Amino acid sequence: MALIVQKYGGTSVADPERMRAVAENIAFTKRRGDDVIVVPSAMGKSTDNLIKLANEVSTKQPGREMDMLITTGERISMSLLCMALADLGIDAKSFTGSQAGIITDTVHTKAKILEVKGDRVREALAEGKVCVVAGFQGISTEKEITSLGRGGSDTTAVALAAALGADACEIYTDVTGVFTADPRIVPQARKLLHVNFDEMLEMAGAGSKVLALRSVEFARNHNVPVHVRSAFTWEPGTWVTSQEPNMEDPIISGVVTDTSEAKVTVVAVPDRPGISAKLFEPLAAANVNVDMIVQNTSHDGTTDISFTIPKADVATAQAIVERIANEVQARGVEHDDGIAKISLVGAGMKTSPGIAAKMFRVLADENINIQMISTSTIRISVVTAAADLEVAARSLHTAFGLDSGQAYSAPLPERK
Ligand code: ADP
Ligand code: ASP
Ligand code: MG
């Protein structure tokens, strides 16, 4: 008998029919003899709709109230799922993040899990129940309801799997696994049978939505095998584990695309020590996640500093950056929402020189201008105009020999 955590994404539980299909799969797993913890996301686009509603009601959204609002989507899913399971004769019990003992820090809308107590979940499992834990939420050390950032149900699932010593964490979604690129953008993408934690960490860090970054951190730190698979075709998907790549594995395992960031440029900043610290310290204090940074060389004693941040943080960052720009007498601040980040990820990069040069050549041949560049030992990322995203991703995918030879064939559900 194994303990399995199953997480179902928003599209997988988008309507009553899907909810019942998911309940069937849970019942199947339970009847096979396994203990099951289920982590559902909010139905369809309901988190987006709650955020839209907040924007329509108010321009100032206190983090505490925002979290009270957006964590409700998962509560709807957890209770409906238990009802669908009851119809199938399965004894199931729902828990909010707080009831499950998911303790977080106090940073509203992007809280980090500090500890998973899980006592009530353990008790219910011991009574033979299926436990359904609302994804994406916890309770802070100050006893407030918190949410874990977009895509955070993945993190709930893997953190529970780690804390309760589950044998595997199954992430059910609307594609059949982890691909060499987002199959919605690169139809020729190939499904990977296996990805190791380090590569998956870089892919998630580069902005691939298929797994939330923190869920991969948990999986790697606690060695939880993760199986990403489809809640539509139910076929075996991709295993994400600690297994090292083989010698024969390709140098590049995937192309990652991300349009969730915006670029900010502080124009004509005086070129003297301490300016960057002055700019980035208050951004860090406000929990704005700065990703790429570029500083152009100066000739006239000034320099331009450009950096990327999540679009969701632009409003917070804008106030800070404008204040600092004023203080240091920069010429101005510019924003660009129309950017895309395209990354190549592959463990084989460590030992293969020339990948960056080839990447730049492929983009140059497509007449695509590179605005920013950053690298790690197993990743190269560039920022381009958003309009160049598809051509860039597809041409890199082909040039690095990743094409499958056929377009993605499993059903891609329409995004509601
Ligand atoms: P869920 O609601 O199930 O959590 P997400 O939308 O968060 O689903 O993540 C699944 C989506 O991730 C897919 O529909 C696909 O468009 C996107 N995606 C991005 N990169 C990849 C990749 N390398 N492999 C598979 N899917 C990817
Ligand atoms: N419902 C949340 C979101 O849309 C969490 C999740 O789906 O993982 O971001
Ligand atoms: Mg997701």
Coordinates of N, CA and C in Angstrom, one line a residue, residues 175-192 195 200 203 207-210 238 252-258 342-345 389-390 392-398 402-404 408 412:
V175 N -2.0 18.9 -20.1 CA -1.1 18.4 -21.1 C -0.6 17.0 -20.6
T176 N 0.0 16.2 -21.4 CA 0.3 14.8 -21.0 C 1.6 14.7 -20.3
G177 N 2.3 15.8 -20.0 CA 3.6 15.7 -19.3 C 4.4 17.0 -19.5
V178 N 5.7 16.9 -19.1 CA 6.6 18.0 -19.4 C 7.2 17.8 -20.8
F179 N 7.1 18.8 -21.6 CA 7.5 18.8 -23.0 C 8.8 19.6 -23.1
T180 N 9.4 19.4 -24.3 CA 10.6 20.1 -24.7 C 10.3 21.6 -24.8
A181 N 9.1 22.0 -24.9 CA 8.6 23.4 -24.9 C 7.1 23.4 -24.7
D182 N 6.6 24.6 -24.4 CA 5.1 24.6 -24.2 C 4.4 24.2 -25.5
P183 N 3.7 23.1 -25.5 CA 3.1 22.7 -26.7 C 2.0 23.6 -27.3
R184 N 1.6 24.6 -26.5 CA 0.7 25.6 -27.0 C 1.4 26.6 -27.9
I185 N 2.7 26.7 -27.7 CA 3.5 27.7 -28.4 C 4.4 27.0 -29.5
V186 N 4.9 25.8 -29.2 CA 5.7 25.0 -30.1 C 5.0 23.7 -30.3
P187 N 4.1 23.6 -31.3 CA 3.3 22.3 -31.5 C 4.2 21.1 -31.8
Q188 N 5.4 21.3 -32.2 CA 6.3 20.2 -32.5 C 7.1 19.7 -31.2
A189 N 6.7 20.2 -30.1 CA 7.4 19.8 -28.8 C 7.2 18.3 -28.6
R190 N 8.2 17.8 -27.9 CA 8.2 16.3 -27.6 C 8.0 16.1 -26.1
K191 N 7.3 15.1 -25.8 CA 7.1 14.8 -24.3 C 8.4 14.1 -23.8
L192 N 8.8 14.6 -22.6 CA 10.0 14.0 -22.0 C 9.5 12.9 -21.0
V195 N 12.7 14.0 -16.4 CA 13.5 15.3 -16.2 C 14.1 15.2 -14.8
M200 N 14.5 20.7 -14.0 CA 13.1 21.1 -13.8 C 13.1 22.4 -13.0
M203 N 13.9 25.1 -15.5 CA 12.8 25.3 -16.4 C 11.7 26.1 -15.6
G207 N 10.4 30.3 -15.9 CA 9.0 30.7 -16.2 C 8.1 29.7 -16.8
S208 N 8.5 28.4 -16.9 CA 7.6 27.4 -17.4 C 6.5 27.1 -16.4
K209 N 5.3 27.3 -16.8 CA 4.2 27.2 -15.9 C 3.8 25.8 -15.5
V210 N 4.4 24.8 -16.1 CA 3.9 23.4 -15.9 C 4.0 23.0 -14.5
T238 N 5.4 12.4 -17.3 CA 6.8 12.6 -17.2 C 7.1 12.5 -15.7
I252 N 20.5 19.9 -24.8 CA 19.4 20.9 -24.4 C 18.2 20.0 -24.2
S253 N 17.6 20.2 -23.0 CA 16.3 19.4 -22.8 C 15.1 20.2 -23.1
G254 N 15.2 21.5 -23.1 CA 14.0 22.3 -23.4 C 14.2 23.8 -23.7
V255 N 13.1 24.3 -24.4 CA 13.1 25.8 -24.6 C 11.9 26.3 -23.7
V256 N 12.2 27.3 -22.9 CA 11.2 27.8 -22.0 C 10.8 29.2 -22.4
T257 N 9.5 29.5 -22.4 CA 9.0 30.8 -22.8 C 8.3 31.4 -21.6
D258 N 8.4 32.7 -21.5 CA 7.7 33.4 -20.3 C 7.3 34.8 -20.7
I342 N 13.0 34.1 -23.3 CA 13.1 32.8 -23.9 C 14.4 32.1 -23.4
S343 N 14.3 30.9 -22.9 CA 15.5 30.3 -22.3 C 15.7 28.9 -22.9
L344 N 17.0 28.5 -22.9 CA 17.4 27.1 -23.2 C 17.9 26.5 -21.9
V345 N 17.4 25.3 -21.6 CA 17.8 24.6 -20.4 C 18.3 23.2 -20.8
L389 N 8.2 36.1 -29.7 CA 8.3 34.9 -28.9 C 8.1 33.6 -29.7
E390 N 7.1 33.5 -30.5 CA 6.8 32.3 -31.2 C 7.9 31.9 -32.2
A392 N 10.9 32.9 -32.2 CA 12.2 32.6 -31.5 C 12.1 31.2 -30.9
A393 N 11.0 30.8 -30.2 CA 10.9 29.5 -29.6 C 10.9 28.4 -30.6
R394 N 10.2 28.6 -31.7 CA 10.1 27.5 -32.7 C 11.4 27.3 -33.4
S395 N 12.1 28.4 -33.7 CA 13.3 28.3 -34.5 C 14.4 27.7 -33.6
L396 N 14.5 28.0 -32.3 CA 15.5 27.5 -31.4 C 15.2 26.0 -31.2
H397 N 13.9 25.6 -31.1 CA 13.5 24.2 -30.9 C 14.0 23.4 -32.0
T398 N 13.8 23.9 -33.3 CA 14.2 23.2 -34.4 C 15.8 23.1 -34.5
L402 N 15.2 19.5 -31.3 CA 14.2 19.0 -30.3 C 12.9 18.6 -31.0
D403 N 12.6 19.0 -32.3 CA 11.3 18.7 -32.9 C 11.0 17.3 -32.9
S404 N 9.7 17.0 -32.7 CA 9.2 15.6 -32.6 C 8.8 15.1 -34.0
Y408 N 1.7 18.4 -31.6 CA 1.2 17.8 -30.4 C -0.2 17.2 -30.7
L412 N -5.8 19.5 -26.4 CA -5.5 20.7 -25.5 C -6.8 21.4 -25.2

